[in-house]
PDB file of C-alpha atoms and ligand atoms in Angstrom:
ATOM      1  CA  MET A 153       0.000   0.000   0.000  1.00 93.00           C
ATOM      2  CA  PRO A 154       1.676   3.291  -1.086  1.00 98.00           C
ATOM      3  CA  LYS A 155       2.340   5.803   1.680  1.00 98.00           C
ATOM      4  CA  VAL A 156       1.843   9.538   1.189  1.00 98.00           C
ATOM      5  CA  LEU A 157       3.031  12.419   3.366  1.00 98.00           C
ATOM      6  CA  ILE A 158       1.127  15.700   3.156  1.00 98.00           C
ATOM      7  CA  ALA A 159       3.613  18.192   4.628  1.00 98.00           C
ATOM      8  CA  THR A 160       2.216  21.689   5.030  1.00 98.00           C
ATOM      9  CA  VAL A 161       3.668  24.289   7.382  1.00 97.00           C
ATOM     10  CA  LYS A 162       0.695  26.369   6.251  1.00 96.00           C
ATOM     11  CA  PRO A 163      -2.141  23.801   6.459  1.00 97.00           C
ATOM     12  CA  PHE A 164      -4.796  23.321   3.796  1.00 98.00           C
ATOM     13  CA  ALA A 165      -8.329  24.467   4.697  1.00 98.00           C
ATOM     14  CA  LYS A 166     -10.307  21.837   6.623  1.00 98.00           C
ATOM     15  CA  ALA A 167     -12.583  21.082   3.666  1.00 98.00           C
ATOM     16  CA  ALA A 168      -9.543  20.423   1.467  1.00 98.00           C
ATOM     17  CA  VAL A 169      -8.010  18.074   4.047  1.00 98.00           C
ATOM     18  CA  GLU A 170     -11.244  16.042   4.071  1.00 98.00           C
ATOM     19  CA  GLN A 171     -11.314  15.808   0.282  1.00 98.00           C
ATOM     20  CA  ILE A 172      -7.643  14.824   0.015  1.00 98.00           C
ATOM     21  CA  LYS A 173      -8.275  12.096   2.608  1.00 98.00           C
ATOM     22  CA  SER A 174     -11.218  10.785   0.637  1.00 98.00           C
ATOM     23  CA  VAL A 175      -9.178  10.613  -2.624  1.00 98.00           C
ATOM     24  CA  PHE A 176      -6.530   8.522  -0.866  1.00 98.00           C
ATOM     25  CA  ASP A 177      -9.099   6.421   1.050  1.00 98.00           C
ATOM     26  CA  ASN A 178     -10.798   5.510  -2.220  1.00 98.00           C
ATOM     27  CA  ALA A 179      -7.455   4.513  -3.736  1.00 98.00           C
ATOM     28  CA  GLY A 180      -6.546   2.471  -0.645  1.00 98.00           C
ATOM     29  CA  TYR A 181      -3.426   4.552   0.072  1.00 98.00           C
ATOM     30  CA  GLU A 182      -1.933   5.220   3.499  1.00 98.00           C
ATOM     31  CA  TYR A 183      -1.400   8.877   4.316  1.00 98.00           C
ATOM     32  CA  ARG A 184      -0.205  11.168   7.055  1.00 98.00           C
ATOM     33  CA  PHE A 185      -0.602  14.914   7.489  1.00 98.00           C
ATOM     34  CA  LEU A 186       2.324  16.830   8.970  1.00 98.00           C
ATOM     35  CA  GLU A 187       0.973  20.333   9.572  1.00 98.00           C
ATOM     36  CA  LYS A 188       2.466  23.491  11.115  1.00 97.00           C
ATOM     37  CA  TYR A 189       5.781  21.748  11.703  1.00 97.00           C
ATOM     38  CA  GLU A 190       8.684  23.791  12.992  1.00 95.00           C
ATOM     39  CA  GLY A 191      12.046  23.368  11.344  1.00 91.00           C
ATOM     40  CA  GLU A 192      13.292  20.748   8.912  1.00 97.00           C
ATOM     41  CA  GLY A 193      13.913  18.098  11.593  1.00 97.00           C
ATOM     42  CA  GLU A 194      10.303  16.917  11.797  1.00 97.00           C
ATOM     43  CA  LEU A 195      10.066  16.753   8.018  1.00 98.00           C
ATOM     44  CA  LEU A 196      13.264  14.694   7.750  1.00 98.00           C
ATOM     45  CA  THR A 197      11.769  12.092  10.104  1.00 97.00           C
ATOM     46  CA  ALA A 198       8.315  12.097   8.509  1.00 98.00           C
ATOM     47  CA  VAL A 199       9.603  11.679   4.958  1.00 98.00           C
ATOM     48  CA  LYS A 200      11.767   8.636   5.700  1.00 98.00           C
ATOM     49  CA  ASP A 201       9.520   5.820   4.476  1.00 97.00           C
ATOM     50  CA  VAL A 202       6.951   7.519   2.221  1.00 98.00           C
ATOM     51  CA  ASP A 203       6.487   6.870  -1.502  1.00 98.00           C
ATOM     52  CA  ALA A 204       4.973  10.260  -2.291  1.00 98.00           C
ATOM     53  CA  MET A 205       4.694  13.696  -0.834  1.00 98.00           C
ATOM     54  CA  ILE A 206       2.350  16.676  -1.244  1.00 98.00           C
ATOM     55  CA  ILE A 207       3.683  20.102  -0.244  1.00 98.00           C
ATOM     56  CA  ARG A 208       2.764  23.780  -0.539  1.00 98.00           C
ATOM     57  CA  SER A 209       5.546  26.367  -0.094  1.00 96.00           C
ATOM     58  CA  ASP A 210       7.395  23.842   2.088  1.00 98.00           C
ATOM     59  CA  LYS A 211      11.081  23.596   1.275  1.00 98.00           C
ATOM     60  CA  VAL A 212      12.286  20.355  -0.260  1.00 98.00           C
ATOM     61  CA  THR A 213      16.048  20.656   0.201  1.00 98.00           C
ATOM     62  CA  PRO A 214      18.757  18.124  -0.729  1.00 98.00           C
ATOM     63  CA  ALA A 215      18.633  17.020   2.948  1.00 98.00           C
ATOM     64  CA  VAL A 216      14.919  16.178   2.629  1.00 98.00           C
ATOM     65  CA  ILE A 217      15.558  14.283  -0.611  1.00 98.00           C
ATOM     66  CA  ASP A 218      18.435  12.492   1.065  1.00 98.00           C
ATOM     67  CA  ALA A 219      16.338  11.455   4.065  1.00 98.00           C
ATOM     68  CA  ALA A 220      13.575  10.011   1.855  1.00 98.00           C
ATOM     69  CA  GLN A 221      14.429   6.361   1.262  1.00 97.00           C
ATOM     70  CA  ASN A 222      11.406   5.389  -0.875  1.00 98.00           C
ATOM     71  CA  LEU A 223      10.274   8.709  -2.335  1.00 98.00           C
ATOM     72  CA  LYS A 224       9.212   8.559  -5.991  1.00 98.00           C
ATOM     73  CA  ILE A 225       7.167  11.710  -6.446  1.00 98.00           C
ATOM     74  CA  VAL A 226       6.724  15.157  -4.912  1.00 98.00           C
ATOM     75  CA  VAL A 227       3.702  17.226  -5.936  1.00 98.00           C
ATOM     76  CA  ARG A 228       3.712  20.899  -5.123  1.00 98.00           C
ATOM     77  CA  ALA A 229       0.019  21.721  -4.646  1.00 98.00           C
ATOM     78  CA  GLY A 230       0.285  25.067  -6.372  1.00 98.00           C
ATOM     79  CA  ALA A 231       2.101  26.793  -9.190  1.00 97.00           C
ATOM     80  CA  GLY A 232       5.596  27.909  -8.155  1.00 96.00           C
ATOM     81  CA  TYR A 233       8.145  25.175  -7.469  1.00 97.00           C
ATOM     82  CA  ASP A 234      11.118  27.364  -6.576  1.00 97.00           C
ATOM     83  CA  ASN A 235      10.919  25.776  -3.093  1.00 97.00           C
ATOM     84  CA  VAL A 236      11.920  22.348  -4.440  1.00 98.00           C
ATOM     85  CA  ASN A 237      15.503  21.417  -5.259  1.00 98.00           C
ATOM     86  CA  LEU A 238      14.800  19.933  -8.689  1.00 98.00           C
ATOM     87  CA  GLU A 239      18.369  18.781  -9.307  1.00 97.00           C
ATOM     88  CA  ALA A 240      18.599  16.823  -6.060  1.00 98.00           C
ATOM     89  CA  ALA A 241      15.245  15.194  -6.831  1.00 98.00           C
ATOM     90  CA  ALA A 242      16.221  14.338 -10.415  1.00 98.00           C
ATOM     91  CA  ALA A 243      19.551  12.903  -9.271  1.00 98.00           C
ATOM     92  CA  LYS A 244      17.598  10.376  -7.165  1.00 97.00           C
ATOM     93  CA  GLY A 245      15.067   9.717  -9.933  1.00 98.00           C
ATOM     94  CA  ILE A 246      12.285  11.505  -8.042  1.00 98.00           C
ATOM     95  CA  THR A 247       9.580  13.116 -10.165  1.00 98.00           C
ATOM     96  CA  VAL A 248       8.473  16.632  -9.195  1.00 98.00           C
ATOM     97  CA  MET A 249       5.126  18.050 -10.369  1.00 98.00           C
ATOM     98  CA  ASN A 250       3.057  21.141  -9.744  1.00 98.00           C
ATOM     99  CA  THR A 251      -0.704  21.633 -10.175  1.00 98.00           C
ATOM    100  CA  PRO A 252      -0.883  24.562 -12.609  1.00 98.00           C
ATOM    101  CA  GLY A 253      -4.004  26.709 -12.628  1.00 98.00           C
ATOM    102  CA  GLN A 254      -5.632  25.143  -9.579  1.00 98.00           C
ATOM    103  CA  ASN A 255      -5.177  28.118  -7.251  1.00 98.00           C
ATOM    104  CA  SER A 256      -4.887  30.901  -9.807  1.00 98.00           C
ATOM    105  CA  ASN A 257      -8.322  32.477  -9.335  1.00 98.00           C
ATOM    106  CA  ALA A 258      -7.629  32.879  -5.606  1.00 98.00           C
ATOM    107  CA  VAL A 259      -4.374  34.723  -6.329  1.00 98.00           C
ATOM    108  CA  ALA A 260      -6.033  36.906  -8.966  1.00 98.00           C
ATOM    109  CA  GLU A 261      -8.850  37.858  -6.568  1.00 98.00           C
ATOM    110  CA  LEU A 262      -6.244  38.907  -4.003  1.00 98.00           C
ATOM    111  CA  VAL A 263      -4.583  41.152  -6.621  1.00 99.00           C
ATOM    112  CA  LEU A 264      -7.786  43.073  -7.257  1.00 98.00           C
ATOM    113  CA  GLY A 265      -8.673  42.985  -3.552  1.00 98.00           C
ATOM    114  CA  MET A 266      -5.394  44.643  -2.590  1.00 98.00           C
ATOM    115  CA  MET A 267      -5.849  47.197  -5.379  1.00 99.00           C
ATOM    116  CA  VAL A 268      -9.277  48.242  -4.095  1.00 98.00           C
ATOM    117  CA  PHE A 269      -7.984  48.363  -0.502  1.00 98.00           C
ATOM    118  CA  GLN A 270      -5.140  50.679  -1.562  1.00 98.00           C
ATOM    119  CA  ALA A 271      -7.292  52.816  -3.877  1.00 98.00           C
ATOM    120  CA  ARG A 272      -9.716  53.412  -0.950  1.00 98.00           C
ATOM    121  CA  ASN A 273      -6.915  54.401   1.433  1.00 98.00           C
ATOM    122  CA  HIS A 274      -7.088  51.175   3.418  1.00 98.00           C
ATOM    123  CA  PHE A 275     -10.772  51.863   4.127  1.00 98.00           C
ATOM    124  CA  ASN A 276      -9.843  54.653   6.537  1.00 97.00           C
ATOM    125  CA  GLY A 277     -12.884  56.748   5.707  1.00 97.00           C
ATOM    126  CA  THR A 278     -11.148  59.285   3.445  1.00 98.00           C
ATOM    127  CA  SER A 279     -11.986  59.744  -0.209  1.00 98.00           C
ATOM    128  CA  GLY A 280     -10.086  57.404  -2.513  1.00 98.00           C
ATOM    129  CA  THR A 281     -10.046  56.536  -6.208  1.00 98.00           C
ATOM    130  CA  GLU A 282     -11.690  53.927  -8.450  1.00 98.00           C
ATOM    131  CA  LEU A 283     -10.230  51.217 -10.644  1.00 98.00           C
ATOM    132  CA  LYS A 284     -12.667  51.877 -13.505  1.00 98.00           C
ATOM    133  CA  GLY A 285     -10.957  53.643 -16.402  1.00 98.00           C
ATOM    134  CA  LYS A 286      -7.437  52.874 -15.143  1.00 98.00           C
ATOM    135  CA  LYS A 287      -4.969  50.664 -16.995  1.00 99.00           C
ATOM    136  CA  ILE A 288      -3.333  47.533 -15.618  1.00 99.00           C
ATOM    137  CA  GLY A 289      -0.279  45.851 -17.134  1.00 99.00           C
ATOM    138  CA  ILE A 290       0.120  42.144 -16.484  1.00 99.00           C
ATOM    139  CA  HIS A 291       3.748  41.028 -16.381  1.00 99.00           C
ATOM    140  CA  ALA A 292       3.547  37.368 -17.460  1.00 98.00           C
ATOM    141  CA  TYR A 293       0.270  36.081 -18.837  1.00 98.00           C
ATOM    142  CA  GLY A 294      -0.030  32.608 -17.303  1.00 98.00           C
ATOM    143  CA  ASN A 295      -2.950  31.175 -15.351  1.00 98.00           C
ATOM    144  CA  VAL A 296      -2.952  33.929 -12.728  1.00 98.00           C
ATOM    145  CA  GLY A 297      -2.344  36.720 -15.257  1.00 98.00           C
ATOM    146  CA  LYS A 298      -5.267  35.527 -17.360  1.00 98.00           C
ATOM    147  CA  ASN A 299      -7.575  35.581 -14.322  1.00 98.00           C
ATOM    148  CA  VAL A 300      -6.361  39.052 -13.349  1.00 98.00           C
ATOM    149  CA  ALA A 301      -7.234  40.231 -16.884  1.00 98.00           C
ATOM    150  CA  ARG A 302     -10.737  38.752 -16.633  1.00 98.00           C
ATOM    151  CA  ILE A 303     -11.493  40.329 -13.258  1.00 98.00           C
ATOM    152  CA  ALA A 304      -9.868  43.693 -14.105  1.00 98.00           C
ATOM    153  CA  LYS A 305     -12.096  43.929 -17.165  1.00 98.00           C
ATOM    154  CA  GLY A 306     -15.102  43.418 -14.887  1.00 98.00           C
ATOM    155  CA  PHE A 307     -13.955  46.503 -12.965  1.00 98.00           C
ATOM    156  CA  GLY A 308     -13.913  48.473 -16.242  1.00 98.00           C
ATOM    157  CA  MET A 309     -10.106  48.674 -16.444  1.00 98.00           C
ATOM    158  CA  SER A 310      -8.156  48.482 -19.680  1.00 98.00           C
ATOM    159  CA  VAL A 311      -5.780  45.575 -19.674  1.00 98.00           C
ATOM    160  CA  ALA A 312      -2.309  45.148 -21.172  1.00 99.00           C
ATOM    161  CA  ALA A 313       0.179  42.306 -20.932  1.00 98.00           C
ATOM    162  CA  PHE A 314       3.778  41.420 -21.611  1.00 98.00           C
ATOM    163  CA  ASP A 315       4.755  37.767 -22.005  1.00 98.00           C
ATOM    164  CA  PRO A 316       7.292  36.611 -24.601  1.00 98.00           C
ATOM    165  CA  PHE A 317       6.329  32.968 -23.922  1.00 97.00           C
ATOM    166  CA  VAL A 318       2.624  33.298 -24.770  1.00 98.00           C
ATOM    167  CA  PRO A 319       1.465  33.712 -28.394  1.00 98.00           C
ATOM    168  CA  LYS A 320       0.373  37.280 -29.054  1.00 98.00           C
ATOM    169  CA  GLU A 321      -2.886  36.055 -30.635  1.00 98.00           C
ATOM    170  CA  ALA A 322      -3.888  34.217 -27.442  1.00 97.00           C
ATOM    171  CA  MET A 323      -3.576  37.410 -25.398  1.00 98.00           C
ATOM    172  CA  GLU A 324      -5.302  39.511 -28.036  1.00 98.00           C
ATOM    173  CA  ALA A 325      -8.168  36.998 -28.140  1.00 98.00           C
ATOM    174  CA  ASP A 326      -8.766  37.889 -24.464  1.00 98.00           C
ATOM    175  CA  GLY A 327      -9.054  41.568 -25.403  1.00 97.00           C
ATOM    176  CA  VAL A 328      -5.653  42.383 -23.939  1.00 98.00           C
ATOM    177  CA  GLN A 329      -3.266  44.925 -25.461  1.00 98.00           C
ATOM    178  CA  VAL A 330       0.062  43.181 -26.033  1.00 98.00           C
ATOM    179  CA  PHE A 331       3.382  44.926 -25.449  1.00 98.00           C
ATOM    180  CA  ASP A 332       6.579  43.606 -27.074  1.00 98.00           C
ATOM    181  CA  LYS A 333       8.784  45.697 -24.793  1.00 98.00           C
ATOM    182  CA  VAL A 334       8.271  45.333 -21.062  1.00 98.00           C
ATOM    183  CA  GLU A 335       9.532  48.878 -20.329  1.00 98.00           C
ATOM    184  CA  GLU A 336       6.845  50.320 -22.581  1.00 98.00           C
ATOM    185  CA  MET A 337       4.116  48.486 -20.677  1.00 99.00           C
ATOM    186  CA  TYR A 338       5.456  49.747 -17.342  1.00 99.00           C
ATOM    187  CA  ALA A 339       5.477  53.307 -18.749  1.00 98.00           C
ATOM    188  CA  ASP A 340       1.913  53.111 -20.029  1.00 98.00           C
ATOM    189  CA  CYS A 341       0.021  51.643 -17.050  1.00 98.00           C
ATOM    190  CA  ASP A 342      -1.406  52.911 -13.754  1.00 98.00           C
ATOM    191  CA  TYR A 343      -1.033  49.457 -12.200  1.00 99.00           C
ATOM    192  CA  VAL A 344       1.460  46.670 -12.941  1.00 99.00           C
ATOM    193  CA  SER A 345       0.843  43.180 -11.569  1.00 99.00           C
ATOM    194  CA  LEU A 346       3.706  40.658 -11.403  1.00 98.00           C
ATOM    195  CA  HIS A 347       3.188  37.008 -12.299  1.00 98.00           C
ATOM    196  CA  ILE A 348       6.686  35.862 -13.212  1.00 98.00           C
ATOM    197  CA  PRO A 349       8.208  32.779 -11.564  1.00 97.00           C
ATOM    198  CA  ALA A 350      11.283  33.087  -9.332  1.00 97.00           C
ATOM    199  CA  ASN A 351      14.281  31.613 -11.110  1.00 96.00           C
ATOM    200  CA  GLN A 352      17.850  32.530 -12.006  1.00 96.00           C
ATOM    201  CA  HIS A 353      16.638  34.831 -14.788  1.00 96.00           C
ATOM    202  CA  THR A 354      14.016  36.684 -12.770  1.00 98.00           C
ATOM    203  CA  ILE A 355      15.417  37.053  -9.244  1.00 98.00           C
ATOM    204  CA  LYS A 356      15.911  40.799  -8.549  1.00 98.00           C
ATOM    205  CA  SER A 357      14.835  41.518 -12.137  1.00 98.00           C
ATOM    206  CA  ILE A 358      12.189  44.028 -11.005  1.00 98.00           C
ATOM    207  CA  ASN A 359      14.742  46.737 -10.428  1.00 98.00           C
ATOM    208  CA  HIS A 360      15.253  50.472 -10.657  1.00 98.00           C
ATOM    209  CA  ALA A 361      15.974  50.382 -14.407  1.00 98.00           C
ATOM    210  CA  LEU A 362      12.561  48.849 -15.029  1.00 98.00           C
ATOM    211  CA  LEU A 363      10.492  50.561 -12.328  1.00 98.00           C
ATOM    212  CA  SER A 364      11.779  54.028 -13.167  1.00 98.00           C
ATOM    213  CA  ASN A 365       9.702  53.764 -16.349  1.00 98.00           C
ATOM    214  CA  MET A 366       6.481  53.774 -14.305  1.00 98.00           C
ATOM    215  CA  LYS A 367       4.162  56.747 -13.976  1.00 98.00           C
ATOM    216  CA  ASP A 368       4.641  58.861 -10.861  1.00 97.00           C
ATOM    217  CA  HIS A 369       1.405  57.634  -9.267  1.00 97.00           C
ATOM    218  CA  ALA A 370       1.798  53.996 -10.391  1.00 98.00           C
ATOM    219  CA  VAL A 371       1.045  50.993  -8.208  1.00 98.00           C
ATOM    220  CA  LEU A 372       3.119  47.804  -8.346  1.00 99.00           C
ATOM    221  CA  ILE A 373       1.403  44.602  -7.144  1.00 99.00           C
ATOM    222  CA  ASN A 374       3.471  41.539  -6.377  1.00 98.00           C
ATOM    223  CA  THR A 375       1.692  38.257  -5.744  1.00 98.00           C
ATOM    224  CA  ALA A 376       4.553  36.310  -7.334  1.00 98.00           C
ATOM    225  CA  ARG A 377       7.664  35.940  -5.131  1.00 97.00           C
ATOM    226  CA  LYS A 378       9.412  38.607  -3.068  1.00 96.00           C
ATOM    227  CA  GLU A 379      12.734  37.416  -4.502  1.00 97.00           C
ATOM    228  CA  VAL A 380      11.932  38.844  -7.959  1.00 98.00           C
ATOM    229  CA  ILE A 381      12.099  42.361  -6.501  1.00 98.00           C
ATOM    230  CA  ASP A 382      15.331  44.278  -6.011  1.00 98.00           C
ATOM    231  CA  GLU A 383      14.407  45.580  -2.565  1.00 98.00           C
ATOM    232  CA  GLU A 384      17.063  48.298  -2.372  1.00 98.00           C
ATOM    233  CA  ASP A 385      15.976  49.608  -5.755  1.00 98.00           C
ATOM    234  CA  ILE A 386      12.343  49.743  -4.735  1.00 98.00           C
ATOM    235  CA  VAL A 387      13.234  52.138  -1.897  1.00 98.00           C
ATOM    236  CA  LYS A 388      14.909  54.382  -4.510  1.00 98.00           C
ATOM    237  CA  VAL A 389      11.736  54.294  -6.596  1.00 98.00           C
ATOM    238  CA  PHE A 390       9.601  55.223  -3.538  1.00 98.00           C
ATOM    239  CA  GLU A 391      11.932  58.182  -2.984  1.00 98.00           C
ATOM    240  CA  GLU A 392      12.021  59.355  -6.605  1.00 98.00           C
ATOM    241  CA  LYS A 393       8.299  58.986  -7.295  1.00 98.00           C
ATOM    242  CA  PRO A 394       6.252  60.455  -4.428  1.00 97.00           C
ATOM    243  CA  GLY A 395       3.048  58.803  -5.688  1.00 98.00           C
ATOM    244  CA  PHE A 396       4.508  55.315  -6.198  1.00 98.00           C
ATOM    245  CA  GLN A 397       2.814  52.519  -4.212  1.00 98.00           C
ATOM    246  CA  TYR A 398       3.744  48.900  -3.623  1.00 98.00           C
ATOM    247  CA  LEU A 399       1.388  46.063  -2.643  1.00 98.00           C
ATOM    248  CA  SER A 400       2.846  42.665  -1.949  1.00 98.00           C
ATOM    249  CA  ASP A 401       1.642  39.237  -0.869  1.00 98.00           C
ATOM    250  CA  VAL A 402       4.238  38.840   1.904  1.00 94.00           C
ATOM    251  CA  ALA A 403       6.408  41.634   3.158  1.00 97.00           C
ATOM    252  CA  PRO A 404       9.800  42.393   1.674  1.00 98.00           C
ATOM    253  CA  ASP A 405      12.843  41.866   3.908  1.00 97.00           C
ATOM    254  CA  ASN A 406      13.229  45.653   4.189  1.00 97.00           C
ATOM    255  CA  LYS A 407       9.648  46.193   5.352  1.00 98.00           C
ATOM    256  CA  ALA A 408      10.820  48.246   8.354  1.00 98.00           C
ATOM    257  CA  VAL A 409      12.563  50.808   6.095  1.00 98.00           C
ATOM    258  CA  ILE A 410       9.512  51.124   3.856  1.00 98.00           C
ATOM    259  CA  ALA A 411       7.123  51.364   6.818  1.00 98.00           C
ATOM    260  CA  GLU A 412       9.182  54.113   8.438  1.00 98.00           C
ATOM    261  CA  LYS A 413       9.548  56.285   5.357  1.00 97.00           C
ATOM    262  CA  PHE A 414       6.521  55.707   3.139  1.00 98.00           C
ATOM    263  CA  GLU A 415       3.403  55.523   5.281  1.00 97.00           C
ATOM    264  CA  GLY A 416       0.147  54.832   3.417  1.00 97.00           C
ATOM    265  CA  ARG A 417       1.940  53.906   0.200  1.00 98.00           C
ATOM    266  CA  PHE A 418       2.250  50.160   0.744  1.00 98.00           C
ATOM    267  CA  PHE A 419       0.381  47.098   1.919  1.00 98.00           C
ATOM    268  CA  PHE A 420       1.949  43.746   2.776  1.00 98.00           C
ATOM    269  CA  THR A 421       0.065  40.600   3.799  1.00 98.00           C
ATOM    270  CA  PRO A 422       1.223  39.086   7.106  1.00 95.00           C
ATOM    271  CA  LYS A 423       1.985  35.769   5.409  1.00 92.00           C
ATOM    272  CA  LYS A 424       1.731  34.531   1.854  1.00 94.00           C
ATOM    273  CA  MET A 425      -1.994  34.238   1.352  1.00 95.00           C
ATOM    274  CA  GLY A 426      -2.703  34.443  -2.386  1.00 97.00           C
ATOM    275  CA  ALA A 427      -3.800  30.806  -2.470  1.00 97.00           C
ATOM    276  CA  GLN A 428      -5.392  30.813   0.998  1.00 96.00           C
ATOM    277  CA  THR A 429      -8.965  29.995   0.060  1.00 98.00           C
ATOM    278  CA  ALA A 430     -10.923  26.809   0.651  1.00 98.00           C
ATOM    279  CA  GLU A 431     -11.572  26.539  -3.084  1.00 98.00           C
ATOM    280  CA  ALA A 432      -7.918  26.889  -4.069  1.00 98.00           C
ATOM    281  CA  ASN A 433      -6.870  24.404  -1.385  1.00 98.00           C
ATOM    282  CA  ILE A 434      -9.485  21.886  -2.511  1.00 98.00           C
ATOM    283  CA  ASN A 435      -8.599  22.257  -6.198  1.00 98.00           C
ATOM    284  CA  ALA A 436      -4.831  22.102  -5.727  1.00 98.00           C
ATOM    285  CA  GLY A 437      -4.907  19.481  -2.953  1.00 98.00           C
ATOM    286  CA  LYS A 438      -7.206  17.111  -4.826  1.00 98.00           C
ATOM    287  CA  ALA A 439      -5.287  17.587  -8.067  1.00 98.00           C
ATOM    288  CA  ALA A 440      -2.055  16.758  -6.232  1.00 98.00           C
ATOM    289  CA  ALA A 441      -3.559  13.603  -4.722  1.00 98.00           C
ATOM    290  CA  ASN A 442      -4.935  12.457  -8.085  1.00 98.00           C
ATOM    291  CA  GLN A 443      -1.623  13.191  -9.825  1.00 98.00           C
ATOM    292  CA  ILE A 444       0.186  10.998  -7.279  1.00 98.00           C
ATOM    293  CA  ILE A 445      -2.264   8.142  -7.862  1.00 98.00           C
ATOM    294  CA  GLY A 446      -2.045   8.553 -11.662  1.00 98.00           C
ATOM    295  CA  PHE A 447       1.744   8.502 -11.488  1.00 98.00           C
ATOM    296  CA  ILE A 448       2.010   5.487  -9.179  1.00 98.00           C
ATOM    297  CA  GLU A 449      -0.728   3.434 -10.878  1.00 98.00           C
ATOM    298  CA  LYS A 450      -0.167   4.349 -14.537  1.00 98.00           C
ATOM    299  CA  GLY A 451       3.125   6.236 -14.771  1.00 98.00           C
ATOM    300  CA  ASP A 452       1.253   9.396 -15.821  1.00 98.00           C
ATOM    301  CA  ALA A 453       3.874  12.160 -15.654  1.00 98.00           C
ATOM    302  CA  THR A 454       1.732  15.073 -16.862  1.00 97.00           C
ATOM    303  CA  PHE A 455       2.829  18.261 -15.059  1.00 98.00           C
ATOM    304  CA  LYS A 456       6.317  16.892 -14.347  1.00 98.00           C
ATOM    305  CA  VAL A 457       8.677  19.864 -13.988  1.00 98.00           C
ATOM    306  CA  ASN A 458      12.093  18.221 -13.558  1.00 96.00           C
TER     307      ASN A 458
HETATM  308  C1  3PG B 120       1.821  29.081  -5.630  1.00 59.38           C
HETATM  309  O1  3PG B 120       2.970  29.121  -6.090  1.00 59.38           O
HETATM  310  O2  3PG B 120       0.974  28.256  -6.017  1.00 59.38           O
HETATM  311  C2  3PG B 120       1.387  30.115  -4.615  1.00 59.38           C
HETATM  312  O3  3PG B 120       2.450  30.938  -4.253  1.00 59.38           O
HETATM  313  C3  3PG B 120       0.703  29.535  -3.397  1.00 59.38           C
HETATM  314  O4  3PG B 120       1.587  29.074  -2.416  1.00 59.38           O
HETATM  315  P1  3PG B 120       1.038  28.370  -1.080  1.00 59.38           P
HETATM  316  O5  3PG B 120       0.460  27.061  -1.451  1.00 59.38           O
HETATM  317  O6  3PG B 120       2.230  28.240  -0.193  1.00 59.38           O
HETATM  318  O7  3PG B 120       0.010  29.269  -0.486  1.00 59.38           O
END
């Protein structure tokens, strides 16, 4: 009977846990949930004898891979897999997958939610602004970007996108204005929303050279990864553009500097919560469980990323 570990420092919603259990019960698999664990030690012990693992933003380091004697597959219930050491997994023949698209609506709703919150001055009772008639630029038009475009249009915004990996026609078919040069999109929009993955090409790529193209009152929204931002540069941009605002799903490392100098011009979630909805947890958690079963029973490697 295959054994599965569901290791989540940030637990899935209760309803998702129940549904994941029922997928594995129906398949006759053994499973164990390791939630809210502190430090890698507990994970190293728990992973020892399992065949498969489901994680969220939990870090799968070479030490975790090393400790896992029987591990064949890791599924990241979510989109970004920068938390998994793909090389270490591949070296041991372990398949790594993600569950693309399953939590993207939740992230997109948070983008627009943070935008409204900021535009209405954090609901402090003073007069704010509206999203209708403003322009949003979507930096990377994947599953989340596409959902942001759909919802932004509902608000009456005009929508632009930059993504060299997506065919221009596909974006245009969604009624999105396509930019070939990223700097031009940053210069033309009131809001820019980031949806790039964190990898060696993108880390610290959102820097002064790029952000200095933005309008003076522009708002940058980051629900991707904090690592894609050059945090020192963003302070420079705050200083140079007195209307510039920054909204991020998780605080940057230099939050204290920003909080001290730029009151009212930022909002940071207390912990990464883009995918923190029951629906997203159910979709991604169930998909992960089914992908594990498909892989173990039939060798189905759809969504393999390593
Ligand atoms: C993702 O990459 O899918 C999101 O960042 C969600 O991450 P989480 O599962 O840790 O909330």
